[in-house]
Tab-separated table of C-alpha atoms and ligand atoms in Angstrom:
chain	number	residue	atom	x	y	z
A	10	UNK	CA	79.176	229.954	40.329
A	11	UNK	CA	76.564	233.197	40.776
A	12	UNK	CA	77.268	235.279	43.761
A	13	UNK	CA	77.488	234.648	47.478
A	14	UNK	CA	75.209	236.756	49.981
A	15	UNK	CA	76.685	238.000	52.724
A	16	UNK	CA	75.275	238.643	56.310
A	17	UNK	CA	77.113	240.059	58.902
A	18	UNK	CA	75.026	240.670	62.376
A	19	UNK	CA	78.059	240.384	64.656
A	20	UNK	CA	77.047	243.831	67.082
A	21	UNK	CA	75.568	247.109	66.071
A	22	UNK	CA	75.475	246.849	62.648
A	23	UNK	CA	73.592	244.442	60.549
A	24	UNK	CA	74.596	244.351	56.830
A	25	UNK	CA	73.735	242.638	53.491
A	26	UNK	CA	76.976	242.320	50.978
A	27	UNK	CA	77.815	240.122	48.249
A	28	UNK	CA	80.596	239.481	46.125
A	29	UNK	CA	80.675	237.827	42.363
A	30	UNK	CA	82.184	234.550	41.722
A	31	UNK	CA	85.712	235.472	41.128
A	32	UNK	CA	85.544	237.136	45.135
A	33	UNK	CA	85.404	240.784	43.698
A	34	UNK	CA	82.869	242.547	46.487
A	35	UNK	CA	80.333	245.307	45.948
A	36	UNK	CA	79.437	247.724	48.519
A	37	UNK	CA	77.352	246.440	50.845
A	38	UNK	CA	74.179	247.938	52.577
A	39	UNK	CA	73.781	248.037	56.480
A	40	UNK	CA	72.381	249.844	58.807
A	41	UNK	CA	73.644	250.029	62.864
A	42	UNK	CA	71.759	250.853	65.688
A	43	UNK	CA	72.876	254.151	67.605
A	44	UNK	CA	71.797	253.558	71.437
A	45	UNK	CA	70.208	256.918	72.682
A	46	UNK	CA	71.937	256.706	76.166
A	47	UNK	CA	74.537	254.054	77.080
A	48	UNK	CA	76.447	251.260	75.466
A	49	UNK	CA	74.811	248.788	73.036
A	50	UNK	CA	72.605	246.688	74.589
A	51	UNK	CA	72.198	242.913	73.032
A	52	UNK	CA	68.829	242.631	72.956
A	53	UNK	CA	67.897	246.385	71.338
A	54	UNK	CA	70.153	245.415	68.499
A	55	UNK	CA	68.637	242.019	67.779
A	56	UNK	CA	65.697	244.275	68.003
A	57	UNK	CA	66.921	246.221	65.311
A	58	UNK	CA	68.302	243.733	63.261
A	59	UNK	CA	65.037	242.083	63.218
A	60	UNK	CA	62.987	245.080	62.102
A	61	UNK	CA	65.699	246.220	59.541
A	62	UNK	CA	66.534	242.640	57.474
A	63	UNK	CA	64.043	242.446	55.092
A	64	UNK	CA	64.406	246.344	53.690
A	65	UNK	CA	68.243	246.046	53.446
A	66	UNK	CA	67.847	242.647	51.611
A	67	UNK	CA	65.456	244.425	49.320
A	68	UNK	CA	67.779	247.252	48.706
A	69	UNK	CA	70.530	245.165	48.159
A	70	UNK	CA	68.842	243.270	45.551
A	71	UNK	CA	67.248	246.470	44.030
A	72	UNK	CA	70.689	248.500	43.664
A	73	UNK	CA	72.438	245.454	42.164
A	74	UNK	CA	69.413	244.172	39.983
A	75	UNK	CA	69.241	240.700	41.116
A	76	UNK	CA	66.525	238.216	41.858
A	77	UNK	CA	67.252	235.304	44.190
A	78	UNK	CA	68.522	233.026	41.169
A	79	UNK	CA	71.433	234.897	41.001
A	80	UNK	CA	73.000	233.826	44.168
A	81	UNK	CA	75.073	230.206	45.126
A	82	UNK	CA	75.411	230.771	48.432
A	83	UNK	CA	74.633	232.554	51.551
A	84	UNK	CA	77.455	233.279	54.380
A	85	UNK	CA	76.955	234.335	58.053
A	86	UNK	CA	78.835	235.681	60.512
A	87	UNK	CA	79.036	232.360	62.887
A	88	UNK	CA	80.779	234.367	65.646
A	89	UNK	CA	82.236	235.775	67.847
A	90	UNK	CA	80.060	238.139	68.834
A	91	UNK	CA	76.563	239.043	70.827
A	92	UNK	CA	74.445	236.054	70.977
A	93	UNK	CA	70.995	237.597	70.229
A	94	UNK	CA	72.448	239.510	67.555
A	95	UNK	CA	74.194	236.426	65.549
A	96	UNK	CA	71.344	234.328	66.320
A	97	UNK	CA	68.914	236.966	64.000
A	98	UNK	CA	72.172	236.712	61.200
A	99	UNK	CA	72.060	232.802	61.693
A	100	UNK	CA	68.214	232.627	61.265
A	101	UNK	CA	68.363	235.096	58.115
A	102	UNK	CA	70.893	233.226	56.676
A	103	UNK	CA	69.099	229.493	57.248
A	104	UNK	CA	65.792	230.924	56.250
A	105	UNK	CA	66.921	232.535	52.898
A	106	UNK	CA	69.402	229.161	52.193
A	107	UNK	CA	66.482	226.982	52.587
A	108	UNK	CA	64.394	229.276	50.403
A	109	UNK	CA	66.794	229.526	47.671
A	110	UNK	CA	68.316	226.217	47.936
A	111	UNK	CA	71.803	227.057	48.172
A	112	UNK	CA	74.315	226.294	50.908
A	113	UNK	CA	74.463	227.662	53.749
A	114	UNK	CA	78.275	228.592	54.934
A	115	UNK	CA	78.908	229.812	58.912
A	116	UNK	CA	82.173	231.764	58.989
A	117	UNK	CA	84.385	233.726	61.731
A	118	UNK	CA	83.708	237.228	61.816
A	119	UNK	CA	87.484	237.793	62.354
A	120	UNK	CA	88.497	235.875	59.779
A	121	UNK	CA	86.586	238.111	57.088
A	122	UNK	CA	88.134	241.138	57.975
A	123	UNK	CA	91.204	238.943	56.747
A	124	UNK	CA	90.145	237.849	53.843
A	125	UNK	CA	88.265	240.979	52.788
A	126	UNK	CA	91.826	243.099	53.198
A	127	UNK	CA	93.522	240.690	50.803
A	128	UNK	CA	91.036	240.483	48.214
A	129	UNK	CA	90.320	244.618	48.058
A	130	UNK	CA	94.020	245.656	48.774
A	131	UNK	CA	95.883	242.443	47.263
A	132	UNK	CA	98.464	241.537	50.186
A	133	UNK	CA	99.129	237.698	50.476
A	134	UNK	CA	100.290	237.144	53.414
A	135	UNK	CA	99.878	240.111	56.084
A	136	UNK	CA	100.226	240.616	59.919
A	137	UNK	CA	96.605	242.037	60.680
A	138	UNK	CA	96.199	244.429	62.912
A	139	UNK	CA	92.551	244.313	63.852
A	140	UNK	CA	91.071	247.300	65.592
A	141	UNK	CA	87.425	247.201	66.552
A	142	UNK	CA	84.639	247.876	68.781
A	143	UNK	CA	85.073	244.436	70.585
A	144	UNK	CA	88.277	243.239	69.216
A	145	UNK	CA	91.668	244.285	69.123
A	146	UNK	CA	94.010	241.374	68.015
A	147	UNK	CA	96.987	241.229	66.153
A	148	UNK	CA	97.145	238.094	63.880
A	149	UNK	CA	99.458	235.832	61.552
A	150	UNK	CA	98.625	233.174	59.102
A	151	UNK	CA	100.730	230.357	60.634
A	152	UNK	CA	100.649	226.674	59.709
A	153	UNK	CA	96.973	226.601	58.240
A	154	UNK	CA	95.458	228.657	60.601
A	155	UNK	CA	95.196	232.207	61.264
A	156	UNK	CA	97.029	232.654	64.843
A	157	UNK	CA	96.457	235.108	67.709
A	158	UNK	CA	100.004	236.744	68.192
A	159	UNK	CA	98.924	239.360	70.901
A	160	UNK	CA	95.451	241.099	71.808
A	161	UNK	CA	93.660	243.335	74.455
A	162	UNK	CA	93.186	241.537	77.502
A	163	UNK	CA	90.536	243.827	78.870
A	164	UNK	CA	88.382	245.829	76.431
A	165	UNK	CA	88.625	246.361	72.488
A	166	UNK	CA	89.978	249.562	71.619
A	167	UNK	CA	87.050	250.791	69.764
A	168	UNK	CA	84.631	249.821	73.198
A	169	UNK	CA	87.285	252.372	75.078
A	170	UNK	CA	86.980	255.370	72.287
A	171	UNK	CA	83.505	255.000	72.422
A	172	UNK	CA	83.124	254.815	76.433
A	173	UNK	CA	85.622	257.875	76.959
A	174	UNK	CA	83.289	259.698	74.080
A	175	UNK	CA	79.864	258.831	75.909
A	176	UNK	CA	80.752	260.263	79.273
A	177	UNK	CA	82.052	263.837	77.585
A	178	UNK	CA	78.659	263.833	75.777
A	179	UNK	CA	79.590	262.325	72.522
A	180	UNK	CA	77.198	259.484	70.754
A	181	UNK	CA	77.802	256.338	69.914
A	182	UNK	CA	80.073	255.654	67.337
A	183	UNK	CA	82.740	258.256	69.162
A	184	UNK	CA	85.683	257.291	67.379
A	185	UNK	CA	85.470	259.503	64.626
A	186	UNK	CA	84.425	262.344	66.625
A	187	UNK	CA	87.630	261.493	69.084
A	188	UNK	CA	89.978	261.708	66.220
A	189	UNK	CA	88.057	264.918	64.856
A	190	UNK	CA	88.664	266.508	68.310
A	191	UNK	CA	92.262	265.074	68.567
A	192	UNK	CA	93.071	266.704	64.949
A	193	UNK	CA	91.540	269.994	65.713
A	194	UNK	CA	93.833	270.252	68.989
A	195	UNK	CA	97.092	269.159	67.358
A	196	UNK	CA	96.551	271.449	64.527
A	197	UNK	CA	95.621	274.619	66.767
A	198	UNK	CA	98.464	273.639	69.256
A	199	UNK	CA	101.479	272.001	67.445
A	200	UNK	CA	104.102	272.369	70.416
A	201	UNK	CA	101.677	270.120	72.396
A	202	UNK	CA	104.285	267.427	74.296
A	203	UNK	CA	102.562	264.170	74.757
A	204	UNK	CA	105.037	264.132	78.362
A	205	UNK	CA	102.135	266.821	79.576
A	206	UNK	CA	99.296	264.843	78.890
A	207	UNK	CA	100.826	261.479	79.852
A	208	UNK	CA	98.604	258.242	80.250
A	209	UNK	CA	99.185	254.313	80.620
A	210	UNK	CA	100.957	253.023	78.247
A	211	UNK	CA	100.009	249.026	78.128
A	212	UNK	CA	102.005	246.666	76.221
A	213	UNK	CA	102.374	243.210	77.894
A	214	UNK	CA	105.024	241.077	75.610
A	215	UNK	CA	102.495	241.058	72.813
A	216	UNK	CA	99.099	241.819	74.577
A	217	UNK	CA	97.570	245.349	75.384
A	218	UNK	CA	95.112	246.741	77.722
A	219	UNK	CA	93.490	249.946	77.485
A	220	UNK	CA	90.577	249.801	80.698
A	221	UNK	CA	93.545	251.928	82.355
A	222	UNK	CA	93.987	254.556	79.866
A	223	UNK	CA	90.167	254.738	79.739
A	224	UNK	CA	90.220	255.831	83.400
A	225	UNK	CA	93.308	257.949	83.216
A	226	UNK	CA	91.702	260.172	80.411
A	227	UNK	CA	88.546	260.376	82.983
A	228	UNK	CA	90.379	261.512	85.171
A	229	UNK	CA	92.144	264.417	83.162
A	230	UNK	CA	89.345	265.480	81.617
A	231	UNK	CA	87.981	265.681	85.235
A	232	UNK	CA	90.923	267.801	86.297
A	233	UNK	CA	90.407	270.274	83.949
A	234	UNK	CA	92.631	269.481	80.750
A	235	UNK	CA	90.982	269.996	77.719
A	236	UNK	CA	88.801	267.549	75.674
A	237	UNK	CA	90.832	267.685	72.656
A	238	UNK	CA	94.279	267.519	74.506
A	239	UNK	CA	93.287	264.217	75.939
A	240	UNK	CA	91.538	262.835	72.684
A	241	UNK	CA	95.240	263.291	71.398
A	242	UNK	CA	96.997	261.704	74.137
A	243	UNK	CA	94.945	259.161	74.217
A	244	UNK	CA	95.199	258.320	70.348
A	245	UNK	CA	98.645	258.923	70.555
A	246	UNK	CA	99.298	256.284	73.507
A	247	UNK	CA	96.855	253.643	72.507
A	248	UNK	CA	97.572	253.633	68.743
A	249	UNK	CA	101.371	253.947	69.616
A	250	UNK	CA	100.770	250.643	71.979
A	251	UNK	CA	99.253	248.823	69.136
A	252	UNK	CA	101.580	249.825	66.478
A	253	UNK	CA	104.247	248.733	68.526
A	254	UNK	CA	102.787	245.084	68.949
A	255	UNK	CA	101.896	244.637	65.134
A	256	UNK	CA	106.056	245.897	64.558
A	257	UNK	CA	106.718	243.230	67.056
A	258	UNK	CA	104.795	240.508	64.984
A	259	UNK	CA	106.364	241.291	62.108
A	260	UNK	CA	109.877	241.034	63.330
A	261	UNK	CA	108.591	237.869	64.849
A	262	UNK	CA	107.217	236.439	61.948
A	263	UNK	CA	109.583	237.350	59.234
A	264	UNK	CA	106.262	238.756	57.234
A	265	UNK	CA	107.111	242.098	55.261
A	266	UNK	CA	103.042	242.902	55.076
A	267	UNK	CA	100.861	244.556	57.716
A	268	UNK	CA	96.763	245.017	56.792
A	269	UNK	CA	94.563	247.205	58.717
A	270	UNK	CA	91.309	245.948	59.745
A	271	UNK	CA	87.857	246.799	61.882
A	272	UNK	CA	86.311	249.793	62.365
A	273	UNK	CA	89.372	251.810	64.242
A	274	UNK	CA	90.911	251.297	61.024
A	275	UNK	CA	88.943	254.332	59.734
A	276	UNK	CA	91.677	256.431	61.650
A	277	UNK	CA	93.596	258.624	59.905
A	278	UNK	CA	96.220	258.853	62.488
A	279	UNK	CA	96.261	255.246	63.383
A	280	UNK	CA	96.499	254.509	59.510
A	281	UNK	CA	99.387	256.653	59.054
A	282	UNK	CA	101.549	255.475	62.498
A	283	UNK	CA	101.100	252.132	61.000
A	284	UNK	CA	102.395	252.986	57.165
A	285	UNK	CA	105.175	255.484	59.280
A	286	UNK	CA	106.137	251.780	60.888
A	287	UNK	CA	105.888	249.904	57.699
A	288	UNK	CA	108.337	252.366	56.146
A	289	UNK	CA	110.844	252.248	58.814
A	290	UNK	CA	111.069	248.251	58.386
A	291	UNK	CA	111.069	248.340	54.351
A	292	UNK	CA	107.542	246.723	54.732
A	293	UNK	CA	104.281	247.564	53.215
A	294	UNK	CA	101.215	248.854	55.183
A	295	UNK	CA	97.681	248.129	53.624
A	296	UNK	CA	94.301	249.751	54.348
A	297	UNK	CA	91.010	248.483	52.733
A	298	UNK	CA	88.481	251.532	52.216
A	299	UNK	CA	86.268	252.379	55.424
A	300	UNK	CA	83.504	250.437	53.879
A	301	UNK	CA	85.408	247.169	54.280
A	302	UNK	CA	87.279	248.360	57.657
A	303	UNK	CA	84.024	248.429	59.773
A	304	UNK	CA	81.699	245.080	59.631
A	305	UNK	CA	80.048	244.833	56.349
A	306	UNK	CA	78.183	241.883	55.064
A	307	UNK	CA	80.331	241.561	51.744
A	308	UNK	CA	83.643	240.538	53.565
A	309	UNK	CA	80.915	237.705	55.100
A	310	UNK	CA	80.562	236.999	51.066
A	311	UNK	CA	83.747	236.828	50.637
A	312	UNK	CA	85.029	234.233	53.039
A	313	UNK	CA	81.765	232.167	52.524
A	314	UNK	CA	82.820	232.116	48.786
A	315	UNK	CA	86.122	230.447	49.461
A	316	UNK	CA	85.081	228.278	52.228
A	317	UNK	CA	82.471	226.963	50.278
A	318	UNK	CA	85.590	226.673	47.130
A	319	UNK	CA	87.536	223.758	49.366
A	320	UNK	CA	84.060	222.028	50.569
A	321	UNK	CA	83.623	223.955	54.035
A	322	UNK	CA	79.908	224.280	54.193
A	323	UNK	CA	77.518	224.071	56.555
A	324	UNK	CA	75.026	221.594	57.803
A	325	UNK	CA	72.274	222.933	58.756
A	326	UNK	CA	72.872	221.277	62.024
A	327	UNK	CA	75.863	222.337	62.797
A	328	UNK	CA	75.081	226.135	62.153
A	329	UNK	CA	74.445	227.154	65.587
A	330	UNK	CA	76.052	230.557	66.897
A	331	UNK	CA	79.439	230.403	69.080
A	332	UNK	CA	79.774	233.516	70.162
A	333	UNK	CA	83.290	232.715	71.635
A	334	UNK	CA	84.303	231.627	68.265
A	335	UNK	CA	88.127	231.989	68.205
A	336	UNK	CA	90.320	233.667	65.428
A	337	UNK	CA	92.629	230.461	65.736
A	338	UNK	CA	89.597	227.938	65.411
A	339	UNK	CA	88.932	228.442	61.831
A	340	UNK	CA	90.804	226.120	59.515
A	341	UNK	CA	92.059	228.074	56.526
A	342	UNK	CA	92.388	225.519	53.244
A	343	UNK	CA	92.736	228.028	50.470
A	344	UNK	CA	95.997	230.237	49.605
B	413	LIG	P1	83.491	247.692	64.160
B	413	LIG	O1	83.265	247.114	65.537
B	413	LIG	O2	84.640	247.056	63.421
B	413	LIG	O3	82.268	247.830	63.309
B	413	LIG	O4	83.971	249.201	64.380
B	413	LIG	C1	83.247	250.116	65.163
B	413	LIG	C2	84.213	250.895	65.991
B	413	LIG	O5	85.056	251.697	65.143
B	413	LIG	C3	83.550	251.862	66.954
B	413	LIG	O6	84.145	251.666	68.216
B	413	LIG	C4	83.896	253.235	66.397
B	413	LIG	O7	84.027	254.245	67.384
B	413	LIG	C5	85.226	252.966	65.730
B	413	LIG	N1	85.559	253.957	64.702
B	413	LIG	C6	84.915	254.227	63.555
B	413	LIG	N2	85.515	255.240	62.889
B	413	LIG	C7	86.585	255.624	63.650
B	413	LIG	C8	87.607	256.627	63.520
B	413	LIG	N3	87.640	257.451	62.477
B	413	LIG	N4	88.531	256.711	64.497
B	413	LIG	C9	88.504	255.861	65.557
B	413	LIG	N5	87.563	254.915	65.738
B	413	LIG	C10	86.612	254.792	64.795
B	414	LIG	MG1	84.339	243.631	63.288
């Protein structure tokens, strides 16, 4: 076996990866779009995608020194996602398999933030907590599948970073700009009390929300609180809300491992509530490096490799985009 491509087209970013036979990954190369004004919009980052494949697969084969021979397979993110932005993955993906003549293997963009966390960090059988631009889930390998414990039931935690960033001026991606701010304050005002900054606090059983902290922070910003003061609260509440959930699964679940996943995962803050947890519970927190938090195209490589190890490849027929592709719909053979 030579090494599985990797595409990953899921949103903003679209991204070439790879990993060898034995599942080790190499970094992958990607590039995202950053919208001028407003959110992402579908169609500009199919646009993108489109004019940005064929130099990233270049590159990629250029920094790695391989010709198309070397490669057994090629993996795409199947869904969920943005329809015209899969559907450019999906036609990459066919278009190269057919050209190499290798298989072709469709795979859940959820999933691979999974499987890439086990392979670089070597868990075995984790609670994910999976923080993202779109998606904010907390999952479980149960009974052959990978099950949805708890998740937002509004907007992904990354889509409410980013929103509360855009309106105080701050570019798409704002996360890391957020926790920048957030850091700055804390370290310049260490008495801060979270009790005068106070926002909604969502946990339902095991699902969160965070459209109400979103309009909360607006609304203090509006009132005259400072920026960074409110990038802290609102770390503080929503990261506290999901922390909370993924302590909740493990209890639940009887699992002593929790992995960090998606872009959020970048988070300093968020990464250390979340090994402060694990600590508390004699468990063990995991973070992959930022390269494999935030979509890449080798954690695509890296679940196409094993699904195409136990025979799950796909027909060319059957390699349509779902964009409503669920965590819970993807069987899971291997160990
Ligand atoms: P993904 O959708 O997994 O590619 O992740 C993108 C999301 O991660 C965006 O919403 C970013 O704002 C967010 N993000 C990236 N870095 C950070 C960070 N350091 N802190 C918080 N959010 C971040
Ligand atoms: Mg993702």
């Amino acid at each position: 076996m030579g090494f599985t491509l990797g595409i990953e087209s899921t949103a903003h970013t679209f991204s070439f990866g790879l990993c060898d036979s034995s599942g080790h990954p190499q970094p992958s190369v990607s590039s995202f779009i950053r919208p001028e004004e407003g959110g992402i919009h579908p169609r500009e980052a199919a646009d993108h995608h489109v004019e940005n494949s064929g130099a990233l697969l270049k590159e990629l084969l250029d920094k790695n020194n391989l010709t198309p021979e070397d490669f057994t397979a090629v993996a795409f993110s199947q869904g969920p996602g943005l329809g015209p932005c899969l559907r450019i993955g999906a036609a990459v993906a066919r278009t190269l398999s057919q050209e190499w003549k290798v298989p072709l293997v469709g795979v859940n963009h959820c999933v691979a933030h999974i499987e890439v966390g086990r392979e670089v960090c070597g868990c075995s059988d984790p609670v994910l907590l999976y923080v993202s631009g779109g998606n904010t889930q907390i999952i479980a390998r149960l009974g052959g599948r990978y099950r949805i414990l708890g998740e937002t039931l509004d907007i992904g935690i990354g889509n409410m970073l980013d929103k509360f960033a855009r309106e105080q001026g701050i570019p798409f991606p704002g996360g890391p700009r957020v926790e920048t701010l957030a850091q700055e304050w804390i370290d310049a005002n260490p008495d801060s009390r979270l009790s005068d900054y106070e926002l909604p606090y969502a946990v339902q059983g095991m699902d969160l929300a965070f459209s109400g902290l979103l309009t909360a922070a607006r609304h203090m910003v509006l009132k005259g609180k400072p920026l960074g003061a409110v990038c802290w609260s609102v770390q503080e509440h929503s990261f506290a809300a999901c922390v909370e959930v993924a302590e909740r699964a493990l209890a639940h679940t009887g699992k002593t491992e929790v992995l960090l996943g998606g872009g959020v995962a970048c988070n300093q803050r968020l990464r250390d509530m979340c090994s402060m947890m694990a600590g508390e519970r004699s468990a063990q927190s995991f973070v992959p490096e930022k390269m494999y938090c935030v979509d890449n195209g080798s954690m695509i490589a890296i679940l196409g490799r094993l699904q195409l190890l136990y025979g799950e490849d796909t027909e060319l027929r059957q390699s349509a985009i779902n964009q409503h592709l669920r965590t819970n719909e993807t069987p899971i053979l291997w160990s």
